[in-house]
Coordinates of C-alpha atoms and ligand atoms in Angstrom, one line a residue:
Chain V
M1 CA -43.6 -39.1 26.3
A2 CA -41.3 -36.4 24.9
R3 CA -42.2 -34.3 27.8
N4 CA -41.3 -37.0 30.3
A5 CA -38.0 -37.7 28.6
S6 CA -37.1 -34.0 28.8
V7 CA -38.0 -33.9 32.5
Q8 CA -35.7 -36.9 33.1
T9 CA -33.0 -35.3 31.1
K10 CA -33.3 -32.2 33.2
V11 CA -33.2 -34.1 36.4
G12 CA -30.2 -36.0 35.1
F13 CA -28.3 -32.9 34.2
T14 CA -29.2 -31.3 37.5
V15 CA -27.8 -34.3 39.5
L16 CA -24.7 -34.3 37.3
A17 CA -24.2 -30.6 37.8
W18 CA -24.5 -30.9 41.6
A19 CA -22.1 -33.8 41.6
V20 CA -19.5 -31.9 39.6
A21 CA -19.9 -28.8 41.8
L22 CA -19.5 -30.9 45.0
L23 CA -16.4 -32.6 43.6
L24 CA -14.9 -29.2 42.7
F25 CA -15.9 -27.7 46.1
S26 CA -14.7 -30.7 48.2
P27 CA -11.1 -29.5 48.7
I28 CA -12.5 -26.1 49.9
L29 CA -15.0 -27.9 52.1
W30 CA -12.2 -30.0 53.5
T31 CA -10.1 -26.9 54.2
I32 CA -13.0 -25.3 56.0
V33 CA -13.7 -28.2 58.4
T34 CA -10.0 -28.8 59.0
A35 CA -9.5 -25.2 60.0
F36 CA -11.6 -25.9 63.1
K37 CA -9.8 -29.1 64.2
T38 CA -6.8 -29.5 66.5
E39 CA -3.5 -30.2 64.7
A40 CA -3.5 -33.8 66.0
E41 CA -7.0 -34.4 64.7
A42 CA -6.2 -32.8 61.3
I43 CA -3.7 -35.6 60.5
A44 CA -5.4 -38.4 62.3
T45 CA -6.0 -41.7 60.4
P46 CA -8.7 -42.5 59.7
P47 CA -9.6 -38.9 59.1
T48 CA -12.6 -37.4 60.8
F49 CA -15.0 -35.2 58.8
L50 CA -16.5 -32.9 61.3
P51 CA -14.1 -31.7 64.0
L52 CA -14.4 -33.8 67.3
T53 CA -13.1 -31.0 69.3
F54 CA -14.1 -27.7 67.8
T55 CA -11.4 -25.0 68.2
L56 CA -10.8 -21.5 67.1
D57 CA -7.1 -21.5 68.3
N58 CA -5.7 -21.9 64.8
F59 CA -7.1 -18.5 63.7
G60 CA -5.4 -16.8 66.7
D61 CA -2.1 -18.6 66.0
V62 CA -2.2 -17.5 62.4
Q63 CA -2.8 -13.8 63.2
D64 CA 0.0 -13.9 65.8
R65 CA 2.4 -15.5 63.5
S66 CA 2.0 -13.4 60.4
D67 CA -0.4 -10.5 60.8
Y68 CA -3.5 -11.5 58.7
I69 CA -5.0 -8.0 58.9
K70 CA -2.1 -6.3 57.3
H71 CA -2.0 -8.8 54.4
A72 CA -5.7 -8.6 53.9
W73 CA -5.5 -4.8 53.7
N74 CA -2.8 -5.1 51.1
S75 CA -4.8 -7.5 49.1
I76 CA -7.8 -5.1 49.1
L77 CA -5.6 -2.1 48.1
V78 CA -3.9 -4.0 45.3
S79 CA -6.9 -5.8 43.9
V80 CA -9.3 -2.8 44.0
G81 CA -6.6 -0.3 43.2
S82 CA -5.3 -2.1 40.2
T83 CA -8.8 -2.8 38.9
L84 CA -9.9 0.9 39.2
L85 CA -6.6 2.0 37.6
G86 CA -7.2 -0.6 34.9
L87 CA -10.7 0.7 34.2
V88 CA -9.5 4.3 33.9
I89 CA -7.1 3.2 31.2
A90 CA -9.3 0.5 29.6
I91 CA -12.5 2.5 29.1
P92 CA -11.0 5.0 26.6
A93 CA -9.0 2.2 25.0
A94 CA -12.0 0.0 24.5
W95 CA -14.0 3.0 23.3
S96 CA -11.6 3.6 20.5
M97 CA -11.4 -0.1 19.6
A98 CA -15.2 -0.5 19.6
F99 CA -16.3 2.8 18.0
A100 CA -13.3 4.1 16.0
P101 CA -11.7 0.9 14.8
T102 CA -8.9 0.9 12.3
K103 CA -7.5 -1.9 10.1
R104 CA -5.2 -2.9 12.9
T105 CA -7.7 -3.0 15.8
K106 CA -8.3 -6.7 15.6
D107 CA -4.6 -7.4 15.5
I108 CA -3.9 -5.3 18.5
L109 CA -6.7 -7.0 20.4
M110 CA -5.3 -10.4 19.5
W111 CA -1.8 -9.3 20.4
M112 CA -2.9 -8.0 23.8
L113 CA -4.6 -11.3 24.5
S114 CA -1.5 -13.2 23.4
T115 CA 0.6 -11.5 26.1
K116 CA -1.6 -13.4 28.6
M117 CA -0.4 -16.7 27.1
M118 CA 3.2 -15.9 27.6
P119 CA 4.6 -17.5 30.8
A120 CA 5.2 -14.7 33.4
V121 CA 8.7 -16.0 34.3
G122 CA 9.7 -14.9 30.8
V123 CA 9.7 -11.3 31.9
L124 CA 10.6 -11.9 35.5
I125 CA 14.2 -10.7 35.3
P126 CA 13.6 -7.5 33.4
I127 CA 10.7 -6.6 35.6
Y128 CA 12.5 -7.4 38.7
L129 CA 15.4 -5.2 37.7
I130 CA 13.1 -2.3 36.7
F131 CA 11.3 -2.6 40.0
R132 CA 14.6 -2.7 41.9
D133 CA 16.0 0.4 40.1
L134 CA 12.8 2.3 40.5
R135 CA 12.6 1.2 44.2
L136 CA 9.2 -0.4 43.6
L137 CA 10.1 -3.7 45.2
D138 CA 7.9 -4.6 48.1
T139 CA 5.7 -1.6 47.8
V140 CA 1.9 -1.6 47.5
H141 CA 1.8 0.9 44.6
G142 CA 4.5 -1.1 42.7
L143 CA 2.4 -4.2 43.0
T144 CA -0.7 -2.3 42.0
I145 CA 1.0 -1.1 38.8
I146 CA 2.2 -4.6 37.8
M147 CA -1.3 -6.0 38.6
T148 CA -2.9 -3.4 36.4
L149 CA -0.5 -4.2 33.6
I150 CA -1.1 -8.0 33.7
N151 CA -4.8 -7.7 33.8
L152 CA -5.2 -4.8 31.4
P153 CA -5.6 -7.0 28.3
I154 CA -8.5 -8.8 30.0
I155 CA -10.1 -5.6 31.2
I156 CA -9.9 -4.1 27.7
W157 CA -11.2 -7.3 26.1
M158 CA -14.2 -7.5 28.4
L159 CA -15.1 -3.8 28.0
Y160 CA -14.6 -4.0 24.2
T161 CA -17.1 -6.9 24.0
Y162 CA -19.6 -5.0 26.1
F163 CA -19.1 -1.7 24.2
K164 CA -19.6 -3.5 20.9
E165 CA -23.2 -4.2 22.0
I166 CA -24.0 -0.5 22.4
P167 CA -25.6 1.0 19.3
V168 CA -23.2 3.5 17.9
D169 CA -26.2 5.7 16.9
I170 CA -26.6 6.7 20.6
L171 CA -23.0 7.9 20.8
E172 CA -23.4 9.7 17.6
A173 CA -26.6 11.3 18.9
A174 CA -24.6 12.6 21.8
R175 CA -22.0 14.0 19.5
M176 CA -24.7 15.8 17.5
D177 CA -26.1 17.1 20.8
G178 CA -22.9 18.9 21.4
A179 CA -21.1 16.4 23.7
E180 CA -17.3 16.4 23.3
L181 CA -15.5 13.1 23.8
W182 CA -15.2 13.4 27.6
N183 CA -19.0 14.0 28.0
E184 CA -19.8 11.3 25.5
I185 CA -17.9 8.8 27.6
V186 CA -18.9 10.0 31.0
H187 CA -22.6 10.8 30.4
V188 CA -23.6 8.3 27.8
L189 CA -21.2 5.4 27.3
V190 CA -20.3 4.6 30.9
P191 CA -23.9 4.7 32.3
M192 CA -25.1 2.5 29.5
A193 CA -22.3 0.0 30.1
I194 CA -22.6 -0.2 33.9
P195 CA -23.5 -3.9 34.0
G196 CA -20.5 -4.7 31.8
I197 CA -18.2 -2.5 33.8
A198 CA -19.5 -4.0 37.0
S199 CA -18.8 -7.6 35.8
T200 CA -15.3 -6.5 34.6
L201 CA -14.6 -4.9 37.9
L202 CA -15.7 -8.0 39.9
L203 CA -13.8 -10.5 37.8
N204 CA -10.6 -8.4 37.9
V205 CA -10.8 -7.9 41.6
I206 CA -10.9 -11.7 41.9
L207 CA -8.1 -12.3 39.5
A208 CA -5.9 -9.7 41.2
W209 CA -6.8 -11.1 44.6
N210 CA -5.7 -14.6 43.6
E211 CA -2.6 -13.6 41.7
A212 CA 0.4 -15.3 43.3
F213 CA 3.4 -15.2 41.0
W214 CA 4.2 -11.5 41.0
T215 CA 3.0 -11.0 44.5
I216 CA 5.4 -13.5 45.9
T217 CA 8.4 -12.5 43.7
L218 CA 8.0 -8.8 44.1
T219 CA 7.1 -8.4 47.7
S220 CA 8.4 -9.6 51.1
G221 CA 7.3 -8.3 54.4
R222 CA 5.7 -4.9 53.9
A223 CA 3.6 -5.1 50.8
G224 CA 2.7 -8.8 50.8
T225 CA -0.9 -9.7 50.1
L226 CA -2.9 -12.7 51.2
T227 CA -1.3 -15.0 48.6
A228 CA 2.1 -14.1 50.0
F229 CA 0.7 -14.7 53.5
I230 CA -0.4 -18.3 52.5
S231 CA 2.9 -19.1 50.9
S232 CA 4.6 -18.1 54.2
F233 CA 2.9 -21.1 55.7
S234 CA 4.3 -23.6 53.2
S235 CA 7.6 -24.0 55.1
P236 CA 6.2 -25.3 58.3
Q237 CA 7.8 -26.5 61.5
G238 CA 6.0 -29.2 63.4
L239 CA 2.2 -29.7 63.1
F240 CA 0.8 -27.2 60.6
L241 CA -2.1 -28.6 58.6
A242 CA -4.9 -27.1 60.7
K243 CA -3.1 -23.7 60.8
L244 CA -2.6 -23.8 57.1
S245 CA -6.3 -24.5 56.6
A246 CA -7.2 -21.7 58.9
A247 CA -4.9 -19.3 57.0
S248 CA -6.3 -20.5 53.7
L249 CA -9.8 -20.1 54.9
L250 CA -9.0 -16.5 56.0
A251 CA -7.4 -15.8 52.7
I252 CA -10.2 -17.0 50.5
A253 CA -13.2 -16.0 52.7
P254 CA -13.5 -12.4 51.5
I255 CA -13.4 -13.3 47.9
L256 CA -15.6 -16.3 48.3
L257 CA -18.3 -14.0 49.9
L258 CA -17.8 -11.4 47.2
G259 CA -18.2 -14.1 44.5
W260 CA -21.2 -15.6 46.2
F261 CA -23.1 -12.3 46.3
S262 CA -22.3 -11.3 42.8
Q263 CA -22.7 -14.7 41.0
K264 CA -25.0 -13.3 38.3
Q265 CA -22.7 -10.5 37.4
L266 CA -19.8 -12.9 37.4
V267 CA -21.3 -15.4 35.0
R268 CA -22.0 -12.5 32.7
G269 CA -18.5 -11.4 33.0
L270 CA -16.9 -14.8 32.5
T271 CA -18.9 -15.5 29.4
F272 CA -17.6 -12.2 28.0
G273 CA -21.1 -10.8 27.3
A274 CA -22.2 -13.8 25.3
V275 CA -25.1 -14.5 27.6
K276 CA -27.5 -11.6 28.0
Chain I
M1 CA -29.4 31.1 9.7
G2 CA -28.6 27.8 8.1
S3 CA -27.4 27.7 4.5
I4 CA -25.3 24.6 3.6
T5 CA -22.8 24.5 0.8
L6 CA -21.0 21.4 -0.5
E7 CA -18.1 22.0 -2.8
H8 CA -16.7 19.0 -4.7
V9 CA -17.3 16.7 -1.8
N10 CA -15.7 13.2 -2.2
K11 CA -16.0 10.3 0.1
S12 CA -14.3 6.9 -0.1
F13 CA -14.3 4.1 2.4
G14 CA -10.9 2.6 1.9
E15 CA -10.7 1.8 -1.7
V16 CA -14.4 2.1 -2.4
E17 CA -15.5 5.5 -3.7
I18 CA -19.1 6.1 -2.4
I19 CA -19.5 9.7 -3.3
P20 CA -17.3 10.7 -6.3
D21 CA -18.0 14.5 -6.5
I22 CA -21.0 16.4 -5.2
S23 CA -21.6 20.1 -5.1
L24 CA -24.8 21.5 -3.7
E25 CA -26.2 24.7 -2.4
I26 CA -28.9 24.5 0.2
E27 CA -30.5 27.8 1.1
D28 CA -31.4 28.9 4.6
G29 CA -34.8 27.7 5.6
E30 CA -35.2 25.2 2.8
F31 CA -36.7 21.8 3.2
V32 CA -34.5 19.5 1.1
V33 CA -35.1 15.8 0.6
F34 CA -32.4 13.3 -0.4
V35 CA -33.9 10.4 -2.3
G36 CA -32.4 7.5 -4.2
P37 CA -32.2 3.8 -4.2
S38 CA -30.8 1.8 -1.3
G39 CA -27.1 2.1 -1.0
C40 CA -26.7 5.2 -3.2
G41 CA -25.1 7.2 -0.4
K42 CA -27.9 9.2 1.1
S43 CA -27.0 8.5 4.7
T44 CA -23.3 8.9 3.9
L45 CA -24.0 12.4 2.5
L46 CA -26.1 13.4 5.5
R47 CA -23.4 12.1 7.9
L48 CA -20.8 14.1 6.0
I49 CA -22.8 17.2 6.6
A50 CA -23.4 16.3 10.2
G51 CA -19.6 15.7 10.7
L52 CA -20.1 12.1 11.8
E53 CA -18.0 11.1 8.8
D54 CA -14.9 12.9 7.4
T55 CA -14.8 14.0 3.8
T56 CA -12.0 12.5 1.8
S57 CA -11.8 15.7 -0.2
G58 CA -13.9 18.8 -0.8
H59 CA -15.4 21.4 1.5
I60 CA -18.6 21.8 3.5
K61 CA -19.7 25.3 4.5
L62 CA -22.3 26.3 7.0
D63 CA -23.5 29.9 6.5
G64 CA -20.3 30.4 4.5
E65 CA -18.0 29.2 7.2
D66 CA -15.9 26.2 6.4
V67 CA -16.7 23.4 8.8
T68 CA -15.1 20.6 6.9
G69 CA -12.8 19.6 9.7
A70 CA -15.1 20.5 12.6
P71 CA -16.4 17.8 14.9
P72 CA -20.2 17.3 15.0
A73 CA -20.4 18.9 18.4
R74 CA -19.1 22.2 17.0
R75 CA -21.4 22.4 14.0
G76 CA -24.6 23.3 15.7
L77 CA -26.7 20.9 13.7
A78 CA -29.3 18.5 15.1
M79 CA -30.0 15.0 13.9
V80 CA -32.9 12.7 14.2
F81 CA -31.9 9.0 13.6
Q82 CA -33.9 6.2 12.1
S83 CA -33.4 4.3 15.4
Y84 CA -34.4 7.4 17.4
A85 CA -31.1 6.9 19.3
L86 CA -32.6 8.1 22.6
Y87 CA -30.4 7.7 25.7
P88 CA -31.9 4.6 27.4
H89 CA -30.6 5.4 30.9
M90 CA -32.2 8.9 31.0
S91 CA -35.8 10.0 31.4
V92 CA -37.6 11.7 28.6
R93 CA -36.9 15.0 30.4
D94 CA -33.2 14.3 30.6
N95 CA -33.1 13.2 27.0
I96 CA -34.5 16.4 25.8
A97 CA -32.4 18.5 28.3
F98 CA -29.1 16.7 27.3
P99 CA -28.1 19.1 24.4
L100 CA -28.9 22.1 26.6
K101 CA -26.8 20.6 29.5
M102 CA -24.0 20.1 27.0
A103 CA -24.3 23.8 26.1
K104 CA -24.0 24.7 29.8
M105 CA -27.4 26.5 29.9
P106 CA -28.6 27.5 33.4
Q107 CA -31.0 24.9 34.9
A108 CA -33.9 27.3 35.1
E109 CA -33.8 28.0 31.4
I110 CA -33.4 24.3 30.6
D111 CA -36.5 23.5 32.5
K112 CA -38.4 26.2 30.7
K113 CA -37.3 25.0 27.3
V114 CA -38.0 21.3 28.1
E115 CA -41.5 22.2 29.3
Y116 CA -42.1 24.1 26.1
A117 CA -40.9 21.4 23.8
A118 CA -42.9 18.8 25.7
R119 CA -46.0 20.8 25.4
T120 CA -45.5 21.4 21.6
L121 CA -45.0 17.7 21.0
N122 CA -47.6 16.4 23.4
L123 CA -45.1 14.7 25.6
G124 CA -46.1 16.3 28.9
S125 CA -47.3 13.2 30.6
Y126 CA -44.3 11.1 29.6
L127 CA -41.5 13.4 30.9
D128 CA -40.5 11.1 33.7
R129 CA -40.6 7.9 31.8
R130 CA -37.7 6.0 30.3
P131 CA -37.6 5.7 26.5
R132 CA -38.1 1.9 26.9
A133 CA -41.6 2.6 28.2
L134 CA -42.7 4.6 25.1
S135 CA -44.3 3.6 21.8
G136 CA -42.4 4.1 18.5
G137 CA -44.3 7.3 17.7
Q138 CA -43.6 8.8 21.2
R139 CA -40.0 7.9 20.9
Q140 CA -39.8 9.7 17.6
R141 CA -41.4 12.8 19.2
V142 CA -38.8 12.7 22.0
A143 CA -36.1 12.5 19.4
I144 CA -37.6 15.5 17.6
G145 CA -37.9 17.3 20.9
R146 CA -34.3 16.7 21.7
A147 CA -33.4 18.2 18.3
I148 CA -35.6 21.3 18.5
V149 CA -34.8 22.6 22.0
R150 CA -31.3 23.7 21.1
E151 CA -32.5 25.7 18.1
P152 CA -30.0 24.3 15.7
K153 CA -28.9 25.9 12.4
A154 CA -30.4 23.0 10.6
F155 CA -32.1 19.7 11.2
L156 CA -30.9 16.5 9.6
F157 CA -33.3 13.5 9.4
D158 CA -32.3 10.1 8.3
E159 CA -35.4 8.1 7.4
P160 CA -37.0 9.1 10.7
L161 CA -40.4 7.6 9.9
S162 CA -39.4 4.2 8.5
N163 CA -39.9 2.3 11.7
L164 CA -43.5 3.6 12.2
D165 CA -46.7 2.1 10.9
A166 CA -48.4 3.6 7.9
A167 CA -51.0 5.7 9.7
L168 CA -48.6 7.1 12.2
R169 CA -46.2 7.9 9.4
V170 CA -48.8 10.1 7.7
N171 CA -49.4 11.9 10.9
M172 CA -45.7 12.5 11.7
R173 CA -45.1 13.6 8.1
L174 CA -47.6 16.3 8.6
E175 CA -46.2 17.2 12.0
I176 CA -42.7 17.6 10.6
T177 CA -44.0 19.7 7.7
E178 CA -45.8 21.9 10.2
L179 CA -42.8 22.1 12.4
H180 CA -40.8 23.4 9.4
Q181 CA -43.4 26.0 8.6
Q182 CA -43.3 27.1 12.2
L183 CA -39.6 27.1 12.8
K184 CA -38.5 28.1 9.3
T185 CA -35.2 26.3 9.9
T186 CA -33.3 24.5 7.2
M187 CA -34.1 20.8 7.1
I188 CA -32.4 18.0 5.2
Y189 CA -34.5 14.8 5.1
V190 CA -33.4 11.4 3.8
T191 CA -36.0 9.0 2.7
H192 CA -36.7 6.5 0.0
D193 CA -40.4 7.1 0.3
Q194 CA -41.7 8.8 -2.9
V195 CA -44.7 10.3 -1.1
E196 CA -42.6 11.8 1.7
A197 CA -40.2 13.3 -0.8
M198 CA -42.9 14.8 -3.1
T199 CA -45.1 16.2 -0.3
M200 CA -42.5 17.5 2.1
A201 CA -39.7 18.9 0.0
D202 CA -39.1 22.4 -1.2
R203 CA -36.4 20.8 -3.4
I204 CA -35.4 17.2 -3.9
V205 CA -31.9 15.9 -4.5
V206 CA -32.1 12.6 -6.5
L207 CA -29.0 10.6 -5.8
N208 CA -27.8 7.6 -7.8
A209 CA -24.6 5.7 -7.0
G210 CA -23.2 8.7 -5.2
N211 CA -24.0 11.3 -7.9
V212 CA -26.7 14.0 -8.0
E213 CA -28.9 13.1 -10.9
Q214 CA -31.1 16.2 -10.4
F215 CA -31.8 18.9 -7.8
G216 CA -35.1 20.7 -8.2
S217 CA -38.6 21.2 -6.9
P218 CA -40.9 18.1 -6.7
L219 CA -43.0 19.3 -9.7
E220 CA -39.9 20.2 -11.7
L221 CA -38.6 16.7 -11.2
Y222 CA -42.0 15.2 -12.1
K223 CA -42.5 17.4 -15.2
R224 CA -39.0 17.8 -16.5
P225 CA -36.8 14.9 -15.3
A226 CA -33.3 15.5 -16.5
N227 CA -32.7 11.9 -17.4
R228 CA -34.2 8.4 -17.6
F229 CA -33.1 7.6 -14.0
V230 CA -35.0 10.6 -12.5
A231 CA -38.0 9.9 -14.7
G232 CA -38.2 6.4 -13.5
F233 CA -37.5 7.2 -9.9
I234 CA -40.0 10.1 -9.4
G235 CA -43.6 9.2 -9.8
S236 CA -45.5 6.2 -8.5
P237 CA -46.2 3.8 -10.1
K238 CA -43.1 4.0 -12.2
M239 CA -42.9 5.5 -15.7
N240 CA -43.2 3.1 -18.6
F241 CA -40.3 3.0 -21.0
V242 CA -40.3 1.9 -24.6
D243 CA -37.2 1.4 -26.8
G244 CA -36.7 0.6 -30.4
P245 CA -38.9 1.5 -33.5
E246 CA -41.7 2.9 -31.4
A247 CA -39.3 5.4 -29.8
E248 CA -37.7 6.2 -33.2
K249 CA -41.1 7.4 -34.4
H250 CA -40.6 10.1 -31.8
N251 CA -37.1 10.7 -32.9
A252 CA -35.6 9.4 -29.6
H253 CA -33.6 6.4 -28.3
S254 CA -36.3 5.7 -25.8
I255 CA -39.6 7.2 -24.7
G256 CA -41.4 7.2 -21.4
V257 CA -45.0 7.5 -20.5
R258 CA -46.4 7.8 -17.0
P259 CA -49.2 5.4 -16.0
E260 CA -51.4 8.4 -15.4
H261 CA -50.9 9.8 -19.0
F262 CA -52.8 7.2 -21.0
A263 CA -56.2 7.4 -22.5
L264 CA -57.8 4.0 -22.0
S265 CA -60.5 2.4 -24.1
T266 CA -62.1 -1.0 -24.3
T267 CA -63.5 -0.4 -27.8
A268 CA -61.7 -2.5 -30.3
G269 CA -59.2 -0.4 -32.3
A270 CA -59.9 2.8 -30.3
G271 CA -56.2 3.4 -29.3
Q272 CA -52.7 3.5 -30.5
W273 CA -51.5 0.4 -28.7
A274 CA -53.5 -2.8 -28.1
G275 CA -52.9 -5.0 -25.1
T276 CA -54.3 -7.5 -22.6
V277 CA -54.8 -6.9 -18.9
N278 CA -52.5 -9.1 -16.9
V279 CA -53.3 -7.9 -13.3
A280 CA -55.7 -5.3 -12.1
E281 CA -54.9 -3.6 -8.8
Q282 CA -58.1 -1.9 -7.6
L283 CA -57.5 0.6 -4.9
G284 CA -61.0 2.1 -4.9
S285 CA -60.0 5.6 -5.9
D286 CA -57.7 4.3 -8.7
T287 CA -57.1 1.1 -10.5
F288 CA -53.6 0.2 -11.7
L289 CA -53.7 -2.1 -14.7
H290 CA -50.6 -4.1 -15.7
V291 CA -51.1 -4.5 -19.4
E292 CA -49.2 -6.7 -21.8
V293 CA -48.9 -4.5 -24.9
E294 CA -48.4 -6.3 -28.2
G295 CA -44.8 -5.9 -29.3
L296 CA -43.9 -3.4 -26.5
G297 CA -44.0 -5.4 -23.3
L298 CA -45.6 -4.9 -19.9
M299 CA -47.0 -1.4 -19.0
T300 CA -48.7 0.1 -16.0
V301 CA -51.7 2.2 -16.6
R302 CA -53.7 4.2 -14.1
T303 CA -57.4 4.6 -14.5
D304 CA -60.3 5.7 -12.2
G305 CA -61.8 3.2 -9.9
E306 CA -65.2 3.2 -11.7
Q307 CA -64.7 0.4 -14.1
T308 CA -63.9 -3.2 -13.3
F309 CA -61.2 -5.1 -15.2
R310 CA -60.3 -8.8 -15.2
H311 CA -57.3 -10.8 -16.3
G312 CA -57.4 -11.3 -20.1
D313 CA -59.6 -8.2 -20.9
K314 CA -58.6 -6.4 -24.1
V315 CA -57.7 -2.7 -23.7
Y316 CA -56.5 0.0 -26.1
L317 CA -54.0 2.7 -25.0
T318 CA -53.2 6.1 -26.3
P319 CA -50.3 8.0 -24.6
A320 CA -51.1 11.7 -24.2
A321 CA -49.1 13.3 -27.1
N322 CA -47.7 16.2 -25.0
R323 CA -46.8 14.0 -22.1
I324 CA -44.3 11.7 -23.8
Y325 CA -40.8 12.0 -22.4
R326 CA -38.0 11.4 -24.8
F327 CA -34.4 10.2 -24.0
D328 CA -31.2 9.9 -26.0
A329 CA -28.9 6.9 -26.0
A330 CA -27.1 8.1 -22.9
G331 CA -30.5 8.4 -21.1
L332 CA -30.5 12.2 -21.0
A333 CA -33.8 13.9 -21.6
L334 CA -34.4 15.5 -25.0
Q335 CA -36.0 18.8 -24.4
D336 CA -37.3 19.9 -27.7
K337 CA -40.7 18.7 -28.9
P338 CA -40.8 15.7 -31.1
T339 CA -41.0 16.5 -34.8
Ligands
LIG401 N1 -18.5 2.8 7.3 C1 -18.6 2.3 6.1 N2 -17.6 1.6 5.5 C2 -17.6 1.1 4.3 N3 -18.7 1.2 3.5 C3 -19.7 2.0 3.9 C4 -19.7 2.5 5.2 N4 -20.9 3.2 5.4 C5 -21.6 3.0 4.2 N5 -20.9 2.3 3.3 C6 -21.3 2.0 1.9 O1 -21.6 3.2 1.3 C7 -22.7 2.9 0.4 C8 -23.8 4.0 0.7 O2 -24.3 3.7 2.0 P1 -25.4 4.6 2.6 O3 -25.7 4.1 4.0 O4 -25.1 6.1 2.5 O5 -26.7 4.3 1.7 P2 -28.1 4.8 1.7 O6 -28.4 5.6 0.5 O7 -28.4 5.6 3.0 O8 -29.0 3.5 1.7 P3 -30.3 3.1 2.5 O9 -31.4 3.7 1.7 O10 -30.3 1.6 2.4 O11 -30.2 3.6 3.9 C9 -23.2 1.5 0.6 O12 -22.7 0.7 -0.4 C10 -22.5 1.1 1.9 O13 -22.2 -0.3 1.9
LIG402 MG1 -29.4 5.2 4.8

């Protein structure tokens, strides 16, 4: 009996999980099918689900209108670049917080996280002015720097949680074996933390890829990423729904695929190392 | 060379003073064991010598050179941890080679030394395995291998055998002793195992609450404990202590008798103290009797394994007259013979 009940519960939860997942996925699904419809069909009432006339014209129009390739390349540069730069800064920072903590370490960690809770508009004006004076507006490296800065607290936090799980004995053994700090980090800490570092890297590429606020305010034509590319479709003339869907699909496809192939790592990353 | 000198070393963690003031001289080639109850600061003292902790004040010298501020990597000491602390992402070969690689030794020479260490420690067939795929004893051997290849000035061991089962512990104990005889390098060994301390050490440091209670050879500590703490700590089972009038007869505040220093009789009246057997632990070679002595309390008595005792048996005890330890009110040993 108890066994039966538990099977039923499992089936129940599975159905529920699928239902929730489908519900969450439905807007994306709708976007995908709409991208292959004609503009007229996209706004037809009653709406069709699968396209009656399957077309790829929307994708061509989108590329002609606002150069998808250039924006996608900028997205890759900014998301990967800012994550790598972030890791270079965060690995030593997380090392010192995990293995050489002081009385203030916990406070600093909390403070760093609290900066993520502040609305970004709060610092828009000073950052905009700094960027203007340093001629960083609408540059890929400028955007990379700001992206590194806004994601650094998360990168440090994630690495810190992973590093905490590494027995300090092993690092001490390395010190006894004659490893100076650099060797200790490069030859012992980093190889042991590879799964954690990979999760952190993935999650932050995704966060940076999806970032819209700073991208849209600090770039215009040259350094715009895919989020800027999408937003350029939001002031449409005429029929636009299918083109907007095509643009959205193009913008999310790379990250959707990346996420799909790295699900396991991502779940680990999102649970901050709580699940082993 | 590897003489180690501690001069007025003090260590506090924040407000808490763990080691008030320790001065020690460890000679080159000596095997020194730190013993003491849990939490007395053995590991802390070892880590201070290793450089893994900073002294709060005082000086540490290696071969006369002051290394108080030097990081562990610059001290040329090797350490074997209780947890073995092998690098899980490296093969056994790379684990053993790591300190040599850090010393920028040429690869050919590294290979030679690793092969040699592996042969000495019977690790030949495991060289390409990861530590995960080794047993506890094998891991311990790798940890020792990693320590010996670099020919350190001294070895530091922090309870290296406490994760092993009893039989393996005895084997490894012998192996480490043999290693010391072969290498003649200074070794400092932390343990709370009596037997390890007594059998391995040239000299033992008995620590209590961060203070050195006594520093001497195992037999010295056994025969002439400086105070009640050392007397109670060294020797197994523990020494029996008696306070009050019985001690005053010996002109002392308290007296101590080791379990092995009693003459035991079952003939009524044939002994100084009369008692009743509470528990008899029969080990075969020896029997340990826990005897409730009238007016003095529970005492442990060692006798040979020939005779069988039961709960409630009457026994009569006589402490060997020249083996009675006497202590004053502060617990310090009184050296002169009782009058
Ligand atoms: N990093 C630290 N911060 C604060 N207190 C510490 C720290 N390390 C050790 N202590 C304290 O110092 C005291 C001595 O610890 P230590 O590890 O040296 O004891 P030990 O003699 O090795 O004990 P055991 O036999 O249990 O290993 C303990 O009370 C411990 O709580
Ligand atoms: Mg300890």
